CSV table of C-alpha atoms in Angstrom, one decimal:
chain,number,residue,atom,x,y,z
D,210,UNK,CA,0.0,0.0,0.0
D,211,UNK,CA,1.5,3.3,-1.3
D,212,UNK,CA,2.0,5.7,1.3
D,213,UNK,CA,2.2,9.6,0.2
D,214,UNK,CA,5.1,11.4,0.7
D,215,UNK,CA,5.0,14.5,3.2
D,216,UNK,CA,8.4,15.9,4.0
D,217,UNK,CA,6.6,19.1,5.6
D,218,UNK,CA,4.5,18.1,7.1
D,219,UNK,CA,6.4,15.3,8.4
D,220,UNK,CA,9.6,17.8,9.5
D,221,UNK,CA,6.8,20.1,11.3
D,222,UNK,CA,5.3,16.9,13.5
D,223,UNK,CA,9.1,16.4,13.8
D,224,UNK,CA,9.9,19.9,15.2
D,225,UNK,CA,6.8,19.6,17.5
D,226,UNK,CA,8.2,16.3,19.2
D,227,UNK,CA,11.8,17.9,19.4
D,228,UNK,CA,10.1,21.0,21.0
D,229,UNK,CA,7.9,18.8,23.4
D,230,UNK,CA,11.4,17.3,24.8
D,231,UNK,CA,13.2,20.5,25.2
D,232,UNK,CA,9.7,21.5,27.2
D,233,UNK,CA,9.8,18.0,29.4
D,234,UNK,CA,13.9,19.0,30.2
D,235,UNK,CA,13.1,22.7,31.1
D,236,UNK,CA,10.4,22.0,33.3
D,237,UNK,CA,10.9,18.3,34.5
D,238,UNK,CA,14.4,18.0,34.2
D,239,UNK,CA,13.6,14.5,32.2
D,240,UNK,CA,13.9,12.1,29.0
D,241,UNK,CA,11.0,12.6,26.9
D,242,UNK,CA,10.8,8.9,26.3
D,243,UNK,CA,7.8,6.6,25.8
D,244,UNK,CA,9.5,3.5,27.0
D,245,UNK,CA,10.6,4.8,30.4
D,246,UNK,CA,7.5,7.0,30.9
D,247,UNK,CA,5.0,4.2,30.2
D,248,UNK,CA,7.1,1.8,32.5
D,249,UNK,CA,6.7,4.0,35.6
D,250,UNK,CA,3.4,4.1,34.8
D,251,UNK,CA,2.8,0.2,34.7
D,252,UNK,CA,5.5,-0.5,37.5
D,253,UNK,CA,5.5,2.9,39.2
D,254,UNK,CA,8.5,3.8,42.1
D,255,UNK,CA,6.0,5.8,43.9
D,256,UNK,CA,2.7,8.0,43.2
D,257,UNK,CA,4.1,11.1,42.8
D,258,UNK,CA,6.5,9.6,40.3
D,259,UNK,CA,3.6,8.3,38.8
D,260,UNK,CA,1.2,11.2,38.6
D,261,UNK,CA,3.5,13.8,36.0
D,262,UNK,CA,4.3,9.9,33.6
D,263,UNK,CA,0.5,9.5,33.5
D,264,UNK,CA,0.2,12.9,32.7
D,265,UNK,CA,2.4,12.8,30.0
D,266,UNK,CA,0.4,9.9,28.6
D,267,UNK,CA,-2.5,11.7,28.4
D,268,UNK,CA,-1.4,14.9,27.2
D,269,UNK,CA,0.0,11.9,24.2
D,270,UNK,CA,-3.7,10.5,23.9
D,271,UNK,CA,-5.6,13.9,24.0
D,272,UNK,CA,-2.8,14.8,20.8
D,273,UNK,CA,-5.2,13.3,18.2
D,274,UNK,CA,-8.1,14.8,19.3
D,275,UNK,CA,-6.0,18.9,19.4
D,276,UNK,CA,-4.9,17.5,15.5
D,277,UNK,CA,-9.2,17.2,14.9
D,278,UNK,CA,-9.6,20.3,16.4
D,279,UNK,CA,-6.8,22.3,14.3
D,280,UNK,CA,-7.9,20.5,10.9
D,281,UNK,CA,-11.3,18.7,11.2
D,282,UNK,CA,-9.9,15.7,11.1
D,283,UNK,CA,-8.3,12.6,12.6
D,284,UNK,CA,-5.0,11.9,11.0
D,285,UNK,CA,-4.5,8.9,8.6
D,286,UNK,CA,-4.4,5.6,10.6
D,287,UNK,CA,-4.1,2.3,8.8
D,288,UNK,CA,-2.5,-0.6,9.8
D,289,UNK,CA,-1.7,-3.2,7.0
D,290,UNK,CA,-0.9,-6.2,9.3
D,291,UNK,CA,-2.4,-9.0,11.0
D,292,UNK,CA,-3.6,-9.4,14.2
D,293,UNK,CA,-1.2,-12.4,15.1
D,294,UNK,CA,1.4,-10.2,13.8
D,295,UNK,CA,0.2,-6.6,15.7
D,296,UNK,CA,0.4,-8.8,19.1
D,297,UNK,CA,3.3,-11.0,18.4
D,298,UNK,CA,5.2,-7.7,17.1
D,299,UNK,CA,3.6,-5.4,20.0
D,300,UNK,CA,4.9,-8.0,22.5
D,301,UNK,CA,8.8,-8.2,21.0
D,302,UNK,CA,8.9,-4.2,21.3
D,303,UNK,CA,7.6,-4.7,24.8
D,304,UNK,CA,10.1,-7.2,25.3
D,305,UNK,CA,13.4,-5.2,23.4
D,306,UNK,CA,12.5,-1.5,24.7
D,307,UNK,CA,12.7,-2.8,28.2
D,308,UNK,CA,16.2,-4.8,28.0
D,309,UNK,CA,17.4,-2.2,25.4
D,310,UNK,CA,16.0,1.0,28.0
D,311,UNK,CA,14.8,3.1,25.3
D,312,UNK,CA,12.9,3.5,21.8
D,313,UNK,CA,13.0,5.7,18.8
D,314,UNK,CA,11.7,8.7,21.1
D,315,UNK,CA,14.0,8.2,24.3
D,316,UNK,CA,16.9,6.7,22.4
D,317,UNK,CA,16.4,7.9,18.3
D,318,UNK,CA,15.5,11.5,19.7
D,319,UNK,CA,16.7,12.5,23.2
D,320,UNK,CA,19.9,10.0,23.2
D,321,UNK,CA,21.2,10.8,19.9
D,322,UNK,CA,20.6,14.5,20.7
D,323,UNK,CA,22.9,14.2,23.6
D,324,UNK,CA,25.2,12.1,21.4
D,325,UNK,CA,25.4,9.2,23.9
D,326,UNK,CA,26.9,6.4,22.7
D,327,UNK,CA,24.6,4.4,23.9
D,328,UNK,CA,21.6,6.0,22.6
D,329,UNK,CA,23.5,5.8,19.0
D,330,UNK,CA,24.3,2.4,18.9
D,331,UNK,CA,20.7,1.6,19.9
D,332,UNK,CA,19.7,3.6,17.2
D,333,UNK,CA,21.9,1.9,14.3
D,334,UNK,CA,20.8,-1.3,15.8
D,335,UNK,CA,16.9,-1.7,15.9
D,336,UNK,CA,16.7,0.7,12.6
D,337,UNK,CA,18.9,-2.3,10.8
D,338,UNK,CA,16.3,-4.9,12.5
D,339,UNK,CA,13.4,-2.8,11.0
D,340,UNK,CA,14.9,-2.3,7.8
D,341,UNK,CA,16.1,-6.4,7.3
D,342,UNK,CA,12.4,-7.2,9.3
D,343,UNK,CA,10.7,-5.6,6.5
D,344,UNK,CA,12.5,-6.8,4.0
D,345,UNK,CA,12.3,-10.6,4.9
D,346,UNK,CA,9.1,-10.2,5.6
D,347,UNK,CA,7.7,-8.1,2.4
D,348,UNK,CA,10.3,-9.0,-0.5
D,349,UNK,CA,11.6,-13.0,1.2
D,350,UNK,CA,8.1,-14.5,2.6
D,351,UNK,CA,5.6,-12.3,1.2
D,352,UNK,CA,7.6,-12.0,-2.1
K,267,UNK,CA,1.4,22.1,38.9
K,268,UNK,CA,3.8,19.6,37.6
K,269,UNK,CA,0.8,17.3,36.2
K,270,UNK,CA,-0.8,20.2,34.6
K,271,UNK,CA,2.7,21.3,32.3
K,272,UNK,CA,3.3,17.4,32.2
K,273,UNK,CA,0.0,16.8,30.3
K,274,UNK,CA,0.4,20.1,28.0
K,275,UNK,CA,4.0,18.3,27.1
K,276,UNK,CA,2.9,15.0,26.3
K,277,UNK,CA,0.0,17.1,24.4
K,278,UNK,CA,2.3,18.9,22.4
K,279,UNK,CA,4.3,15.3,21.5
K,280,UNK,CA,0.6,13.6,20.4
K,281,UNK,CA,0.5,16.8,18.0
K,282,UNK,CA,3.2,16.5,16.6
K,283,UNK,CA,3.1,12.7,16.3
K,284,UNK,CA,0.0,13.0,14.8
K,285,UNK,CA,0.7,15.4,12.2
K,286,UNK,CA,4.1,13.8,11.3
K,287,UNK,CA,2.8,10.5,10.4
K,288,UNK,CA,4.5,8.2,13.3
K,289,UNK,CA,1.1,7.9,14.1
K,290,UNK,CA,0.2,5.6,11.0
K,291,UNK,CA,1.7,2.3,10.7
K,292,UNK,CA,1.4,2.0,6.9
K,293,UNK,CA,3.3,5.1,6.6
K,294,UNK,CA,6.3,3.9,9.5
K,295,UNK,CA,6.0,0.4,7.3
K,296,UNK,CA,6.9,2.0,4.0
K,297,UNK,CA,10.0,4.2,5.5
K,298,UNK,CA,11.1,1.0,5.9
K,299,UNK,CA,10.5,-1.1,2.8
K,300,UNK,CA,13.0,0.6,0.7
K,301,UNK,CA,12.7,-2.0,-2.1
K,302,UNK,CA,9.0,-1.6,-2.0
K,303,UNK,CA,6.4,0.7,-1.7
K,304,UNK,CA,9.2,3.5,-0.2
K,305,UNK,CA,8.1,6.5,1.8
K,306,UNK,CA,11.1,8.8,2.8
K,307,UNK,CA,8.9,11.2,4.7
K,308,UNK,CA,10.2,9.9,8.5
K,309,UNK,CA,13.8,10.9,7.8
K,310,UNK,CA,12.0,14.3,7.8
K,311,UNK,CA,10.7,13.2,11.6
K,312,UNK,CA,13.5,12.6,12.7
K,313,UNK,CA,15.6,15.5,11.5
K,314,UNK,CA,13.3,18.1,12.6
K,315,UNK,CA,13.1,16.4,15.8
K,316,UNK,CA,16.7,16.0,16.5
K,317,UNK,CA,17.7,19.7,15.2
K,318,UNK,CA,15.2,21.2,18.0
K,319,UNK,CA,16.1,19.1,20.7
K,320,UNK,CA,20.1,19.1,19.7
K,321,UNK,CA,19.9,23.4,19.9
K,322,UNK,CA,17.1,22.7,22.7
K,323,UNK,CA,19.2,20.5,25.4
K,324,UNK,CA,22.1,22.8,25.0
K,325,UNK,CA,20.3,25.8,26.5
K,326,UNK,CA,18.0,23.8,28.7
K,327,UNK,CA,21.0,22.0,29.9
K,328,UNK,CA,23.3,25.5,30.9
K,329,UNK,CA,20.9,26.2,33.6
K,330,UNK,CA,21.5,24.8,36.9
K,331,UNK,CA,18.4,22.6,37.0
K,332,UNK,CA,14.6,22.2,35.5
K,333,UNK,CA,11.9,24.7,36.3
K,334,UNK,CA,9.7,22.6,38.3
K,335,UNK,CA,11.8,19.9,39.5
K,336,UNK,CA,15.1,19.0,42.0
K,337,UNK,CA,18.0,18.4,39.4
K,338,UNK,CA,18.1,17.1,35.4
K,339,UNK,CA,17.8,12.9,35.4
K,340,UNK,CA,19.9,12.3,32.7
K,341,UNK,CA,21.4,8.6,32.4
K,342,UNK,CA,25.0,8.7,32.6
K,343,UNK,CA,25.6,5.1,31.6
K,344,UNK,CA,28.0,4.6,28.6
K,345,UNK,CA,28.3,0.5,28.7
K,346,UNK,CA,27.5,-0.9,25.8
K,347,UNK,CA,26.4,-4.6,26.2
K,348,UNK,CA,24.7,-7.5,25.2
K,349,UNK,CA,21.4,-6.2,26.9
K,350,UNK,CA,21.4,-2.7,25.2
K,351,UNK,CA,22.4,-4.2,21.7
K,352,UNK,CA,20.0,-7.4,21.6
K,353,UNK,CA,16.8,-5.4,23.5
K,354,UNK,CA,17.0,-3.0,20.4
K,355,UNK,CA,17.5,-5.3,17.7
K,356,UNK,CA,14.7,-6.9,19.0
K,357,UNK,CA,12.8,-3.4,19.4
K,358,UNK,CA,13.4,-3.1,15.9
K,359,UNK,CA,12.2,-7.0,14.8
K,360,UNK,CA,8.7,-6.0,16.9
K,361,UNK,CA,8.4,-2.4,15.2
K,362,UNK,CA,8.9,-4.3,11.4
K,363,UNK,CA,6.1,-6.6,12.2
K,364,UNK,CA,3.3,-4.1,14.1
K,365,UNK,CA,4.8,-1.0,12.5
K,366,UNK,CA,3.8,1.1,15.5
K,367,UNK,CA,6.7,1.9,18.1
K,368,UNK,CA,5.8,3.1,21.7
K,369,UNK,CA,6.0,6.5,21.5
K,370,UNK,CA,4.1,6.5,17.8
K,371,UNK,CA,1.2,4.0,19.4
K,372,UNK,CA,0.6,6.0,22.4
K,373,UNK,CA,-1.0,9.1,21.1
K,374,UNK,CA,-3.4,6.9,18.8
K,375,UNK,CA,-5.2,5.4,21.7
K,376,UNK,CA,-6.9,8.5,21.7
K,377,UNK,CA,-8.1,7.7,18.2
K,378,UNK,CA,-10.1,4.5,19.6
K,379,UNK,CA,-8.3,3.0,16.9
K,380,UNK,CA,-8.8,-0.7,17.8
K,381,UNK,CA,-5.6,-2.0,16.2
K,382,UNK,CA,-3.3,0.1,18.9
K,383,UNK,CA,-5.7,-1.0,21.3
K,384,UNK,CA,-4.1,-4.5,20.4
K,385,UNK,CA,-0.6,-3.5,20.3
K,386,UNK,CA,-0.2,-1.8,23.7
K,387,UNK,CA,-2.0,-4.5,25.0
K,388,UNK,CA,0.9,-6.9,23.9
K,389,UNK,CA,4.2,-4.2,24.3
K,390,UNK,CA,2.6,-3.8,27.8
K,391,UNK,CA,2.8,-7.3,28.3
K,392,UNK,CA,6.1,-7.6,26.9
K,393,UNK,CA,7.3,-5.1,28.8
K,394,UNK,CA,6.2,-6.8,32.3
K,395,UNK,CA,7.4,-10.2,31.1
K,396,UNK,CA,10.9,-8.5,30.6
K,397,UNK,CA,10.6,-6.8,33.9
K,398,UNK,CA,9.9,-10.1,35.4
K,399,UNK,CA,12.9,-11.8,33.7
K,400,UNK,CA,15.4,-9.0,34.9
K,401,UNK,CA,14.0,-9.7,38.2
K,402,UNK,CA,14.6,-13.4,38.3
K,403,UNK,CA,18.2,-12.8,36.8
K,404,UNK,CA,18.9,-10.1,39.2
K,405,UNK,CA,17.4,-12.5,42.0
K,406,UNK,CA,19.1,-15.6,41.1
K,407,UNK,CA,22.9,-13.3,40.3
K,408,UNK,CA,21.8,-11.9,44.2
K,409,UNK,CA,21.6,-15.4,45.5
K,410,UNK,CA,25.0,-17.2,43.7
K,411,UNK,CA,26.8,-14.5,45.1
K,412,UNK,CA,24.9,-14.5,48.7
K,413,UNK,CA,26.1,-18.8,48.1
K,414,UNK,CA,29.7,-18.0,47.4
K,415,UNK,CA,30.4,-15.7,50.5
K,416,UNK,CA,29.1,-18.5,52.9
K,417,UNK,CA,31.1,-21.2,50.8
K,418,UNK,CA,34.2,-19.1,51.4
């Protein structure tokens, strides 16, 4: 399924996320990333730790409903995959972010920002998994 | 306070998620699928985010410490191991099959799409199963060591 290309609109959504984790530094003093904020969330250290991450998660979810507001509409949402494949896949990120402590917003975003090595070699590493992923699975088995 | 500038933040993120395309997993797919259907436009994601929070950081980061809060949490780490490297290329194996990533999935569950519904059903179960795992290591690693000191 072809999938339209919008480099400004994309770079603008782009700024927006960069500007929301300058905002989360200034004023929290933390990582804006989705992997660590949604963990102390599910497995919190203590409630006030836990109020401002499920905060942050619903300022996310309320995000879709500011984009109606602006434009009068929800943005494009399709996903091409199965079911067995959206859990099986949902549940390997669950698995990876954990042990790897970060995804493409705390590590692709924040880390490489900082320039941590860390946060870069992540970054090489599950982008080549996507990339080879998609390719087995689109061009080897789906052929 | 904190919960009110904490929400308008994570707002500001499900904006721009949504308007960048992150937010639509045939769009993530095709970034991806070079030899296929090939859709450059998160390259433009990325680089807008990293040029704001690159500049951002540095001037955030000259002050002695965030508005609201004690002192910046930054993780200082710099080992790279096993755990770091294999979690991500497993990240990335996960985010090739759904096409939705954490922080892309998150905001849609404002949507009601039922598809992310799905998926952060299963990361969140992933994520606890790995939690659990670390635990059991770190338990088990507690207890061979708490074994050798009596032995010796």
């Amino acid at each position: 399924m072809l999938t339209e290309f919008t480099p400004l609109q994309s770079a603008l959504g782009g700024v927006l996320i960069g500007f929301s984790a300058v905002l989360l530094m200034l004023f929290h003093g933390r990582i804006m990333g989705a992997t660590g904020i949604l963990m102390g969330v599910i497995w919190p250290a203590n409630t006030r730790d836990w109020a401002w991450r499920a905060a942050v998660v619903a300022g996310m979810a309320s995000g879709p409903a500011l984009y109606l507001a602006l434009t009068g509409g929800f943005p494009d949402i399709h996903s091409p995959v199965s079911t067995p494949l959206l859990l099986i896949g949902g549940f390997i990120v669950g698995i990876g972010v954990t042990f790897g402590s970060g995804c493409t917003s705390g590590h692709g975003v924040c880390g490489m920002a900082r320039l941590s090595p860390r946060s870069i070699m992540a970054t090489l590493t599950f982008m080549a998994t996507t990339f080879a992923t998609l390719y087995i699975v689109r061009h080897l088995i789906g052929g | 306070m904190r919960i009110v500038t904490a929400y308008l933040i994570g707002l500001v993120f499900g904006l721009g998620i949504s308007i960048s395309g992150m937010a639509n997993p045939a769009k993530v797919l095709n970034f991806f699928d070079i030899a296929g259907t090939w859709d450059p436009s998160l390259i433009f994601v990325m680089g807008g985010a990293l040029i704001v929070t690159f500049i951002g950081y540095r001037l955030v980061l000259k002050r002695s410490g965030p508005i609201i809060e004690g002192g910046f949490q930054i993780p200082h780490s710099r080992t790279i191991d096993i755990r770091l490297i294999g979690g991500s290329a497993l990240f990335g194996i996960g985010w090739g099959l759904s096409g939705f990533c954490p922080g892309g999935a998150l905001p849609v569950l404002g949507t009601g799409n039922s598809s992310v519904v799905l998926f952060i059903a299963a990361l969140l179960a992933g994520m606890l199963a790995a939690r659990f795992m670390m635990r059991l290591a770190k338990d088990s690693r507690t207890a061979s060591q708490a074994a050798t000191i009596q032995i010796r």
